[in-house]
């Protein structure tokens, strides 16, 4: 790319002085004008071209120092400002008491349909802003690994010689990308805060263990138009929240299983350098390095939105199946708990399913940014599987599957939910003598 004579040594930008030459970032940095001559990293560019030091100064000015791949102070600030765009009153004492009473009654109903004991140690009625603050630590665990891969992907796309020459530049741009990601994450969290109904609404454990929490303002909005009393809506959602709390306490490995799947999505990221170069050349033509907003548009345009690697696809499938199994089990036990007590339960269950299937802007944000689908696609199959297992082998068999991750149904099991563990209930065919013989083998170490 010829842009006129360079400064300093008199050499043009095509003579190799640019350490990014031949890399995906050649067009950007040759356009920035900082590599046109000797000592170009700090000096002015060629004729009619901006000073790279000025550009970097502007990039630095748009962010404050922070640790990690993503500026969480910015993310939280953006999230709270997003929520503040609409009224967000703190829950009243009456609402706090109503949530506590609903959760207490929900636990009583659940005792009759599952042997997994209550795990609720405290209750809370959160404003939307309180939901953000109270779940932020969980989001850090979920988002940081993916943000780290996005930021380090900038350097990984360069050959070693370019990385050595442009280390400071890549580091500064990495921080800029981390600040941009923080804005996207904050916006997504703010949008989610306006939609979530409970602490476990998306199927992931976001609250502290044992803390059952609901968002009354969102519950009221959800109840509108359902032709169901708000008390029934509150109790139904309290049942779902209390069921989530029981399951995550009963299966302590489950929290790490879900978080690990998200982390594996990040670690499975593979940077396609050739494909990235083509995309950058296409998108950088509209980027003004002096304009942070144009750099934000570049990021939002999918600069790092590469096709998923095989490792990512496997992790995403594991996450999808696990979320479906969690939500399917919750649907199953809540359906059993309300069958004889709440005539409106079926209507509420369908409303929850429709809401989950439809998704929204916040879920689309996280799907694009984190690769995280917040809605399980195979929920109905999972619910059918748990109900079938209970009918054939009882509540103990259904809930016993959660004792270890190796016992969980697979994708193939969800393809045939009525056949899961169909032959597991055949111990009656084992005679007493056969049992004694197998026990002796076990004790003898055979």
Tab-separated table of C-alpha atoms in Angstrom:
chain	number	residue	atom	x	y	z
A	1	UNK	CA	0.000	0.000	0.000
A	2	UNK	CA	1.590	3.265	-1.104
A	3	UNK	CA	0.748	6.394	0.862
A	4	UNK	CA	3.505	8.798	-0.102
A	5	UNK	CA	6.989	9.339	1.211
A	6	UNK	CA	7.825	8.318	4.768
A	7	UNK	CA	9.444	10.453	7.412
A	8	UNK	CA	12.844	10.225	9.118
A	9	UNK	CA	14.982	7.945	6.927
A	10	UNK	CA	13.169	8.763	3.724
A	11	UNK	CA	12.174	5.166	3.215
A	12	UNK	CA	8.627	4.282	2.129
A	13	UNK	CA	6.280	2.182	4.226
A	14	UNK	CA	6.672	-0.789	1.881
A	15	UNK	CA	10.401	-1.292	2.479
A	16	UNK	CA	10.065	-3.577	5.517
A	17	UNK	CA	10.374	-1.013	8.312
A	18	UNK	CA	6.922	-1.993	9.539
A	19	UNK	CA	7.382	-5.032	11.836
A	20	UNK	CA	3.781	-5.990	11.051
A	21	UNK	CA	4.558	-6.361	7.342
A	22	UNK	CA	3.094	-9.591	6.051
A	23	UNK	CA	0.863	-10.002	9.110
A	24	UNK	CA	-2.861	-9.442	9.600
A	25	UNK	CA	-2.067	-6.016	11.106
A	26	UNK	CA	0.118	-4.647	8.303
A	27	UNK	CA	-2.624	-2.467	6.833
A	28	UNK	CA	-3.593	-0.991	10.199
A	29	UNK	CA	-0.104	-0.073	11.355
A	30	UNK	CA	1.170	1.087	8.001
A	31	UNK	CA	-1.892	3.340	7.897
A	32	UNK	CA	-1.118	4.554	11.395
A	33	UNK	CA	2.178	5.898	10.127
A	34	UNK	CA	4.264	4.975	13.140
A	35	UNK	CA	6.600	2.581	11.340
A	36	UNK	CA	7.525	4.724	8.353
A	37	UNK	CA	11.075	5.451	9.462
A	38	UNK	CA	13.802	4.855	11.997
A	39	UNK	CA	12.467	5.042	15.539
A	40	UNK	CA	8.960	5.134	14.140
A	41	UNK	CA	7.387	3.633	17.259
A	42	UNK	CA	7.558	7.013	18.933
A	43	UNK	CA	7.961	9.453	16.064
A	44	UNK	CA	5.583	11.045	13.615
A	45	UNK	CA	4.402	9.215	10.538
A	46	UNK	CA	4.765	10.058	6.893
A	47	UNK	CA	3.361	13.051	5.104
A	48	UNK	CA	-0.311	13.570	5.839
A	49	UNK	CA	-0.383	10.699	8.322
A	50	UNK	CA	-1.133	10.847	12.075
A	51	UNK	CA	1.482	10.561	14.796
A	52	UNK	CA	1.376	7.042	16.272
A	53	UNK	CA	2.297	8.357	19.731
A	54	UNK	CA	-0.753	10.599	19.568
A	55	UNK	CA	-2.932	7.661	18.602
A	56	UNK	CA	-1.619	5.569	21.467
A	57	UNK	CA	-2.127	8.472	23.834
A	58	UNK	CA	-5.757	8.661	22.798
A	59	UNK	CA	-6.183	4.920	23.289
A	60	UNK	CA	-4.625	5.134	26.748
A	61	UNK	CA	-6.840	8.073	27.648
A	62	UNK	CA	-9.996	6.027	27.011
A	63	UNK	CA	-9.231	3.606	29.821
A	64	UNK	CA	-7.934	3.460	33.361
A	65	UNK	CA	-5.346	0.899	34.535
A	66	UNK	CA	-6.881	-2.438	35.507
A	67	UNK	CA	-5.847	-6.020	36.166
A	68	UNK	CA	-6.887	-9.004	34.114
A	69	UNK	CA	-8.243	-9.274	30.606
A	70	UNK	CA	-11.387	-7.223	31.204
A	71	UNK	CA	-12.028	-3.987	33.102
A	72	UNK	CA	-14.761	-5.110	35.498
A	73	UNK	CA	-15.136	-1.670	37.068
A	74	UNK	CA	-16.191	-0.377	33.661
A	75	UNK	CA	-18.446	-3.397	33.092
A	76	UNK	CA	-20.247	-2.878	36.392
A	77	UNK	CA	-20.589	0.857	35.806
A	78	UNK	CA	-22.071	0.319	32.326
A	79	UNK	CA	-24.430	-2.361	33.658
A	80	UNK	CA	-25.735	-0.116	36.429
A	81	UNK	CA	-26.151	2.824	34.069
A	82	UNK	CA	-28.114	0.563	31.726
A	83	UNK	CA	-30.410	-0.457	34.570
A	84	UNK	CA	-30.799	3.151	35.720
A	85	UNK	CA	-32.429	4.087	32.424
A	86	UNK	CA	-35.724	2.810	33.870
A	87	UNK	CA	-37.074	3.023	37.455
A	88	UNK	CA	-35.453	0.461	39.740
A	89	UNK	CA	-36.820	0.888	43.269
A	90	UNK	CA	-35.429	-1.147	46.140
A	91	UNK	CA	-37.808	-3.952	47.199
A	92	UNK	CA	-40.032	-3.032	50.115
A	93	UNK	CA	-40.140	-4.952	53.368
A	94	UNK	CA	-43.463	-6.402	52.245
A	95	UNK	CA	-41.832	-7.743	49.086
A	96	UNK	CA	-38.933	-9.140	51.112
A	97	UNK	CA	-41.396	-10.945	53.374
A	98	UNK	CA	-43.433	-12.212	50.413
A	99	UNK	CA	-40.321	-13.745	48.827
A	100	UNK	CA	-39.299	-15.388	52.111
A	101	UNK	CA	-42.809	-16.827	52.615
A	102	UNK	CA	-42.981	-18.095	49.036
A	103	UNK	CA	-39.604	-19.839	49.278
A	104	UNK	CA	-40.557	-21.386	52.623
A	105	UNK	CA	-43.799	-22.786	51.154
A	106	UNK	CA	-41.980	-23.913	48.007
A	107	UNK	CA	-39.513	-25.938	50.065
A	108	UNK	CA	-42.412	-27.571	51.899
A	109	UNK	CA	-43.994	-28.620	48.607
A	110	UNK	CA	-40.703	-29.890	47.197
A	111	UNK	CA	-40.137	-32.096	50.245
A	112	UNK	CA	-42.995	-34.264	49.004
A	113	UNK	CA	-41.567	-34.912	45.530
A	114	UNK	CA	-37.802	-35.278	45.986
A	115	UNK	CA	-35.528	-36.836	48.565
A	116	UNK	CA	-32.941	-34.139	47.958
A	117	UNK	CA	-33.213	-31.915	51.058
A	118	UNK	CA	-33.686	-28.166	51.131
A	119	UNK	CA	-30.504	-26.157	50.640
A	120	UNK	CA	-31.917	-22.670	51.219
A	121	UNK	CA	-30.126	-20.872	54.039
A	122	UNK	CA	-31.310	-17.325	53.250
A	123	UNK	CA	-33.688	-15.469	50.962
A	124	UNK	CA	-33.517	-12.103	49.236
A	125	UNK	CA	-35.614	-9.766	47.132
A	126	UNK	CA	-33.254	-7.912	44.824
A	127	UNK	CA	-33.580	-4.762	42.782
A	128	UNK	CA	-32.081	-5.032	39.315
A	129	UNK	CA	-28.978	-3.167	40.433
A	130	UNK	CA	-28.638	-5.526	43.405
A	131	UNK	CA	-28.832	-8.482	41.026
A	132	UNK	CA	-25.835	-7.049	39.135
A	133	UNK	CA	-23.762	-6.515	42.265
A	134	UNK	CA	-24.718	-9.868	43.817
A	135	UNK	CA	-23.949	-11.969	40.728
A	136	UNK	CA	-20.874	-10.114	39.467
A	137	UNK	CA	-18.360	-12.534	40.999
A	138	UNK	CA	-20.023	-15.436	39.200
A	139	UNK	CA	-19.930	-13.565	35.905
A	140	UNK	CA	-16.220	-12.884	36.352
A	141	UNK	CA	-15.572	-16.620	36.567
A	142	UNK	CA	-17.653	-17.238	33.439
A	143	UNK	CA	-16.477	-14.361	31.260
A	144	UNK	CA	-12.810	-13.861	32.163
A	145	UNK	CA	-11.475	-16.990	30.389
A	146	UNK	CA	-13.181	-16.038	27.135
A	147	UNK	CA	-12.115	-12.400	27.441
A	148	UNK	CA	-8.539	-13.536	28.050
A	149	UNK	CA	-8.574	-15.557	24.829
A	150	UNK	CA	-9.994	-12.633	22.868
A	151	UNK	CA	-7.310	-10.261	24.133
A	152	UNK	CA	-4.371	-12.647	23.748
A	153	UNK	CA	-5.642	-13.630	20.312
A	154	UNK	CA	-4.375	-10.263	19.100
A	155	UNK	CA	-0.770	-11.237	19.810
A	156	UNK	CA	-1.181	-14.886	18.819
A	157	UNK	CA	-2.140	-13.826	15.314
A	158	UNK	CA	1.329	-12.356	14.813
A	159	UNK	CA	4.508	-14.235	13.893
A	160	UNK	CA	7.194	-14.298	16.635
A	161	UNK	CA	9.372	-11.617	15.048
A	162	UNK	CA	6.442	-9.184	14.876
A	163	UNK	CA	5.436	-9.997	18.454
A	164	UNK	CA	8.941	-9.099	19.661
A	165	UNK	CA	9.013	-5.818	17.746
A	166	UNK	CA	5.499	-4.733	18.627
A	167	UNK	CA	5.067	-6.082	22.156
A	168	UNK	CA	4.217	-2.706	23.757
A	169	UNK	CA	1.805	-1.840	20.960
A	170	UNK	CA	-0.007	-5.172	21.212
A	171	UNK	CA	-0.169	-4.818	24.982
A	172	UNK	CA	-1.786	-1.389	24.752
A	173	UNK	CA	-4.251	-2.537	22.108
A	174	UNK	CA	-5.024	-5.571	24.258
A	175	UNK	CA	-5.988	-3.246	27.089
A	176	UNK	CA	-8.113	-1.223	24.689
A	177	UNK	CA	-9.886	-4.379	23.566
A	178	UNK	CA	-10.400	-5.356	27.219
A	179	UNK	CA	-12.039	-1.982	27.830
A	180	UNK	CA	-14.267	-2.437	24.791
A	181	UNK	CA	-15.240	-5.929	25.919
A	182	UNK	CA	-16.097	-4.474	29.327
A	183	UNK	CA	-18.596	-2.158	27.666
A	184	UNK	CA	-20.213	-5.073	25.841
A	185	UNK	CA	-20.332	-7.251	28.949
A	186	UNK	CA	-21.720	-4.384	31.017
A	187	UNK	CA	-24.410	-3.679	28.468
A	188	UNK	CA	-25.343	-7.364	28.378
A	189	UNK	CA	-25.495	-7.598	32.170
A	190	UNK	CA	-27.628	-4.476	32.343
A	191	UNK	CA	-30.059	-5.907	29.823
A	192	UNK	CA	-30.165	-9.248	31.633
A	193	UNK	CA	-30.886	-7.477	34.917
A	194	UNK	CA	-34.054	-6.131	33.350
A	195	UNK	CA	-35.220	-9.654	32.443
A	196	UNK	CA	-34.083	-12.179	35.062
A	197	UNK	CA	-36.656	-13.430	37.548
A	198	UNK	CA	-34.514	-15.362	40.037
A	199	UNK	CA	-30.861	-15.896	40.948
A	200	UNK	CA	-30.861	-19.194	39.013
A	201	UNK	CA	-33.030	-18.058	36.135
A	202	UNK	CA	-30.515	-18.836	33.391
A	203	UNK	CA	-29.647	-22.283	34.750
A	204	UNK	CA	-26.221	-21.274	36.041
A	205	UNK	CA	-25.477	-20.801	39.759
A	206	UNK	CA	-25.028	-17.046	40.040
A	207	UNK	CA	-25.823	-16.414	43.705
A	208	UNK	CA	-23.946	-17.519	46.785
A	209	UNK	CA	-24.734	-21.136	47.747
A	210	UNK	CA	-27.975	-21.336	49.695
A	211	UNK	CA	-29.128	-17.815	48.781
A	212	UNK	CA	-32.566	-18.014	47.121
A	213	UNK	CA	-33.308	-14.676	45.492
A	214	UNK	CA	-36.008	-13.206	43.276
A	215	UNK	CA	-36.312	-9.849	41.465
A	216	UNK	CA	-39.832	-8.588	42.351
A	217	UNK	CA	-39.942	-5.829	39.703
A	218	UNK	CA	-39.268	-8.364	36.953
A	219	UNK	CA	-41.657	-10.886	38.492
A	220	UNK	CA	-44.430	-8.277	38.350
A	221	UNK	CA	-43.640	-7.512	34.709
A	222	UNK	CA	-43.593	-11.242	33.869
A	223	UNK	CA	-47.003	-11.753	35.518
A	224	UNK	CA	-48.673	-9.116	33.353
A	225	UNK	CA	-50.966	-10.628	30.744
A	226	UNK	CA	-50.705	-14.204	32.059
A	227	UNK	CA	-54.173	-14.146	33.650
A	228	UNK	CA	-52.633	-15.698	36.765
A	229	UNK	CA	-52.475	-14.138	40.208
A	230	UNK	CA	-49.142	-12.572	41.121
A	231	UNK	CA	-49.061	-14.740	44.258
A	232	UNK	CA	-49.160	-17.873	42.088
A	233	UNK	CA	-46.450	-16.472	39.830
A	234	UNK	CA	-44.253	-15.669	42.831
A	235	UNK	CA	-44.760	-19.135	44.342
A	236	UNK	CA	-44.097	-20.898	41.035
A	237	UNK	CA	-40.835	-19.010	40.538
A	238	UNK	CA	-39.889	-19.635	44.186
A	239	UNK	CA	-40.381	-23.355	43.520
A	240	UNK	CA	-37.986	-23.187	40.596
A	241	UNK	CA	-35.424	-21.211	42.600
A	242	UNK	CA	-35.618	-23.565	45.593
A	243	UNK	CA	-35.316	-26.590	43.276
A	244	UNK	CA	-32.169	-25.139	41.700
A	245	UNK	CA	-30.686	-24.556	45.144
A	246	UNK	CA	-31.383	-28.166	46.156
A	247	UNK	CA	-29.820	-29.588	43.037
A	248	UNK	CA	-26.618	-27.534	43.186
A	249	UNK	CA	-26.165	-28.379	46.877
A	250	UNK	CA	-26.895	-32.092	46.311
A	251	UNK	CA	-24.403	-32.270	43.415
A	252	UNK	CA	-21.483	-30.066	44.551
A	253	UNK	CA	-19.554	-31.028	41.427
A	254	UNK	CA	-22.275	-29.540	39.181
A	255	UNK	CA	-21.258	-25.911	39.617
A	256	UNK	CA	-17.690	-26.679	38.524
A	257	UNK	CA	-18.992	-28.902	35.724
A	258	UNK	CA	-20.929	-26.012	34.189
A	259	UNK	CA	-18.226	-23.409	34.770
A	260	UNK	CA	-15.622	-25.828	33.423
A	261	UNK	CA	-17.581	-26.230	30.204
A	262	UNK	CA	-17.596	-22.456	29.734
A	263	UNK	CA	-13.859	-22.309	30.451
A	264	UNK	CA	-13.246	-25.082	27.934
A	265	UNK	CA	-15.071	-23.025	25.323
A	266	UNK	CA	-12.462	-20.315	25.871
A	267	UNK	CA	-9.462	-22.624	25.936
A	268	UNK	CA	-10.674	-24.230	22.712
A	269	UNK	CA	-10.408	-20.962	20.792
A	270	UNK	CA	-8.205	-21.346	17.733
A	271	UNK	CA	-7.061	-18.238	15.859
A	272	UNK	CA	-7.214	-18.755	12.113
A	273	UNK	CA	-4.445	-16.354	11.104
A	274	UNK	CA	-5.131	-16.490	7.365
A	275	UNK	CA	-8.863	-16.016	7.834
A	276	UNK	CA	-8.236	-13.299	10.406
A	277	UNK	CA	-5.966	-11.446	7.995
A	278	UNK	CA	-8.650	-11.412	5.314
A	279	UNK	CA	-11.269	-10.172	7.744
A	280	UNK	CA	-9.016	-7.448	9.124
A	281	UNK	CA	-8.161	-6.228	5.627
A	282	UNK	CA	-11.872	-6.037	4.870
A	283	UNK	CA	-12.851	-4.320	8.120
A	284	UNK	CA	-9.831	-2.106	8.773
A	285	UNK	CA	-10.588	-0.060	5.645
A	286	UNK	CA	-13.326	1.666	7.620
A	287	UNK	CA	-11.363	2.100	10.854
A	288	UNK	CA	-9.938	5.430	11.925
A	289	UNK	CA	-7.202	4.689	14.522
A	290	UNK	CA	-7.783	8.120	16.056
A	291	UNK	CA	-11.468	7.361	16.616
A	292	UNK	CA	-12.108	4.878	19.460
A	293	UNK	CA	-15.719	4.481	18.295
A	294	UNK	CA	-14.589	3.061	14.960
A	295	UNK	CA	-12.370	0.573	16.827
A	296	UNK	CA	-15.401	-0.403	18.911
A	297	UNK	CA	-17.335	-1.023	15.680
A	298	UNK	CA	-14.477	-3.215	14.463
A	299	UNK	CA	-14.739	-5.361	17.577
A	300	UNK	CA	-18.512	-5.555	17.347
A	301	UNK	CA	-18.152	-6.469	13.689
A	302	UNK	CA	-16.745	-9.832	14.690
A	303	UNK	CA	-12.989	-9.385	14.450
A	304	UNK	CA	-12.478	-12.415	16.706
A	305	UNK	CA	-15.703	-14.203	15.767
A	306	UNK	CA	-13.999	-17.208	14.212
A	307	UNK	CA	-15.667	-20.566	13.487
A	308	UNK	CA	-15.703	-22.793	16.604
A	309	UNK	CA	-12.904	-25.324	16.883
A	310	UNK	CA	-13.654	-29.029	17.510
A	311	UNK	CA	-12.734	-28.532	21.175
A	312	UNK	CA	-15.134	-25.612	21.423
A	313	UNK	CA	-17.953	-27.547	19.782
A	314	UNK	CA	-17.469	-30.401	22.243
A	315	UNK	CA	-17.481	-28.013	25.203
A	316	UNK	CA	-20.542	-26.179	23.915
A	317	UNK	CA	-22.396	-29.465	23.487
A	318	UNK	CA	-21.452	-30.510	27.017
A	319	UNK	CA	-22.689	-27.177	28.344
A	320	UNK	CA	-25.896	-27.372	26.330
A	321	UNK	CA	-26.664	-30.881	27.562
A	322	UNK	CA	-25.870	-30.011	31.179
A	323	UNK	CA	-28.091	-26.918	31.116
A	324	UNK	CA	-30.916	-28.931	29.569
A	325	UNK	CA	-30.585	-31.644	32.238
A	326	UNK	CA	-30.609	-29.084	35.063
A	327	UNK	CA	-33.640	-27.234	33.708
A	328	UNK	CA	-35.400	-30.481	32.786
A	329	UNK	CA	-34.998	-31.806	36.330
A	330	UNK	CA	-36.290	-28.531	37.789
A	331	UNK	CA	-39.293	-28.649	35.438
A	332	UNK	CA	-39.971	-32.250	36.450
A	333	UNK	CA	-39.924	-31.739	40.230
A	334	UNK	CA	-41.844	-28.444	40.083
A	335	UNK	CA	-44.463	-30.097	37.878
A	336	UNK	CA	-44.825	-32.883	40.439
A	337	UNK	CA	-44.982	-30.428	43.343
A	338	UNK	CA	-47.746	-28.345	41.739
A	339	UNK	CA	-49.772	-31.135	40.101
A	340	UNK	CA	-52.405	-31.322	42.861
A	341	UNK	CA	-51.968	-27.862	44.336
A	342	UNK	CA	-51.713	-25.188	41.620
A	343	UNK	CA	-54.145	-25.321	38.674
A	344	UNK	CA	-52.262	-22.519	36.906
A	345	UNK	CA	-48.935	-24.354	37.029
A	346	UNK	CA	-49.095	-25.758	33.498
A	347	UNK	CA	-49.818	-22.312	32.095
A	348	UNK	CA	-46.899	-20.866	34.035
A	349	UNK	CA	-44.567	-23.644	32.929
A	350	UNK	CA	-45.383	-22.965	29.283
A	351	UNK	CA	-44.864	-19.234	29.829
A	352	UNK	CA	-41.418	-19.905	31.306
A	353	UNK	CA	-40.537	-22.193	28.407
A	354	UNK	CA	-41.696	-19.699	25.783
A	355	UNK	CA	-39.746	-16.934	27.470
A	356	UNK	CA	-36.623	-19.082	27.572
A	357	UNK	CA	-36.959	-20.201	23.959
A	358	UNK	CA	-37.503	-16.672	22.635
A	359	UNK	CA	-34.356	-15.286	24.212
A	360	UNK	CA	-33.606	-11.580	23.935
A	361	UNK	CA	-30.957	-8.971	23.168
A	362	UNK	CA	-29.010	-9.724	26.344
A	363	UNK	CA	-28.793	-13.431	25.550
A	364	UNK	CA	-27.720	-12.642	22.003
A	365	UNK	CA	-24.965	-10.430	23.412
A	366	UNK	CA	-23.547	-13.221	25.536
A	367	UNK	CA	-23.957	-15.799	22.791
A	368	UNK	CA	-21.835	-13.623	20.500
A	369	UNK	CA	-19.307	-12.509	23.105
A	370	UNK	CA	-18.865	-15.595	25.266
A	371	UNK	CA	-20.224	-18.331	23.024
A	372	UNK	CA	-22.638	-19.018	25.879
A	373	UNK	CA	-26.195	-20.010	25.033
A	374	UNK	CA	-28.293	-19.108	28.045
A	375	UNK	CA	-31.217	-21.260	26.961
A	376	UNK	CA	-31.089	-25.069	26.757
A	377	UNK	CA	-32.231	-26.302	23.372
A	378	UNK	CA	-33.149	-29.814	24.512
A	379	UNK	CA	-35.173	-28.925	27.584
A	380	UNK	CA	-38.287	-30.890	26.658
A	381	UNK	CA	-36.261	-34.037	25.961
A	382	UNK	CA	-34.549	-33.699	29.337
A	383	UNK	CA	-37.840	-33.144	31.165
A	384	UNK	CA	-39.307	-36.218	29.463
A	385	UNK	CA	-36.237	-38.267	30.415
A	386	UNK	CA	-36.465	-37.393	34.120
A	387	UNK	CA	-40.219	-38.009	34.222
A	388	UNK	CA	-39.872	-41.360	32.493
A	389	UNK	CA	-37.102	-42.461	34.835
A	390	UNK	CA	-39.221	-41.541	37.874
A	391	UNK	CA	-42.221	-43.446	36.577
A	392	UNK	CA	-40.180	-46.575	35.848
A	393	UNK	CA	-37.747	-46.637	38.777
A	394	UNK	CA	-38.945	-44.078	41.301
A	395	UNK	CA	-37.821	-40.756	42.744
A	396	UNK	CA	-34.657	-42.195	44.302
A	397	UNK	CA	-33.394	-43.476	40.939
A	398	UNK	CA	-34.179	-40.169	39.226
A	399	UNK	CA	-32.354	-38.077	41.800
A	400	UNK	CA	-29.532	-40.590	42.242
A	401	UNK	CA	-28.239	-39.853	38.741
A	402	UNK	CA	-26.839	-36.570	40.103
A	403	UNK	CA	-24.413	-38.364	42.413
A	404	UNK	CA	-21.622	-38.250	39.826
A	405	UNK	CA	-21.109	-36.547	36.439
A	406	UNK	CA	-20.355	-39.901	34.793
A	407	UNK	CA	-23.943	-40.954	35.500
A	408	UNK	CA	-25.488	-38.042	33.605
A	409	UNK	CA	-27.465	-38.753	30.442
A	410	UNK	CA	-25.677	-38.056	27.180
A	411	UNK	CA	-26.813	-36.467	23.948
A	412	UNK	CA	-27.676	-39.956	22.694
A	413	UNK	CA	-29.814	-40.513	25.790
A	414	UNK	CA	-31.746	-37.330	25.048
A	415	UNK	CA	-32.370	-38.686	21.554
A	416	UNK	CA	-34.205	-41.565	23.245
A	417	UNK	CA	-35.374	-40.093	26.577
A	418	UNK	CA	-37.844	-42.899	27.283
A	419	UNK	CA	-35.104	-45.509	27.030
A	420	UNK	CA	-32.592	-43.991	29.461
A	421	UNK	CA	-31.452	-46.700	31.922
A	422	UNK	CA	-34.234	-48.942	30.675
A	423	UNK	CA	-32.307	-52.034	31.714
A	424	UNK	CA	-30.987	-50.571	34.978
A	425	UNK	CA	-33.919	-51.836	37.000
A	426	UNK	CA	-33.255	-55.563	36.525
A	427	UNK	CA	-31.551	-56.639	39.757
A	428	UNK	CA	-34.485	-58.992	40.462
A	429	UNK	CA	-33.021	-61.370	37.864
A	430	UNK	CA	-29.924	-61.774	40.078
A	431	UNK	CA	-30.411	-64.701	42.506
A	432	UNK	CA	-29.126	-64.632	46.081
A	433	UNK	CA	-26.389	-67.127	45.194
A	434	UNK	CA	-25.358	-65.006	42.197
A	435	UNK	CA	-25.228	-61.930	44.403
A	436	UNK	CA	-23.024	-63.721	46.963
A	437	UNK	CA	-20.711	-64.904	44.211
A	438	UNK	CA	-20.338	-61.397	42.746
A	439	UNK	CA	-19.752	-59.973	46.229
A	440	UNK	CA	-16.954	-62.489	46.871
A	441	UNK	CA	-15.328	-61.502	43.571
A	442	UNK	CA	-15.481	-57.877	44.562
A	443	UNK	CA	-13.979	-58.514	48.009
A	444	UNK	CA	-11.249	-60.688	46.522
A	445	UNK	CA	-10.325	-57.894	44.132
A	446	UNK	CA	-11.244	-59.782	40.971
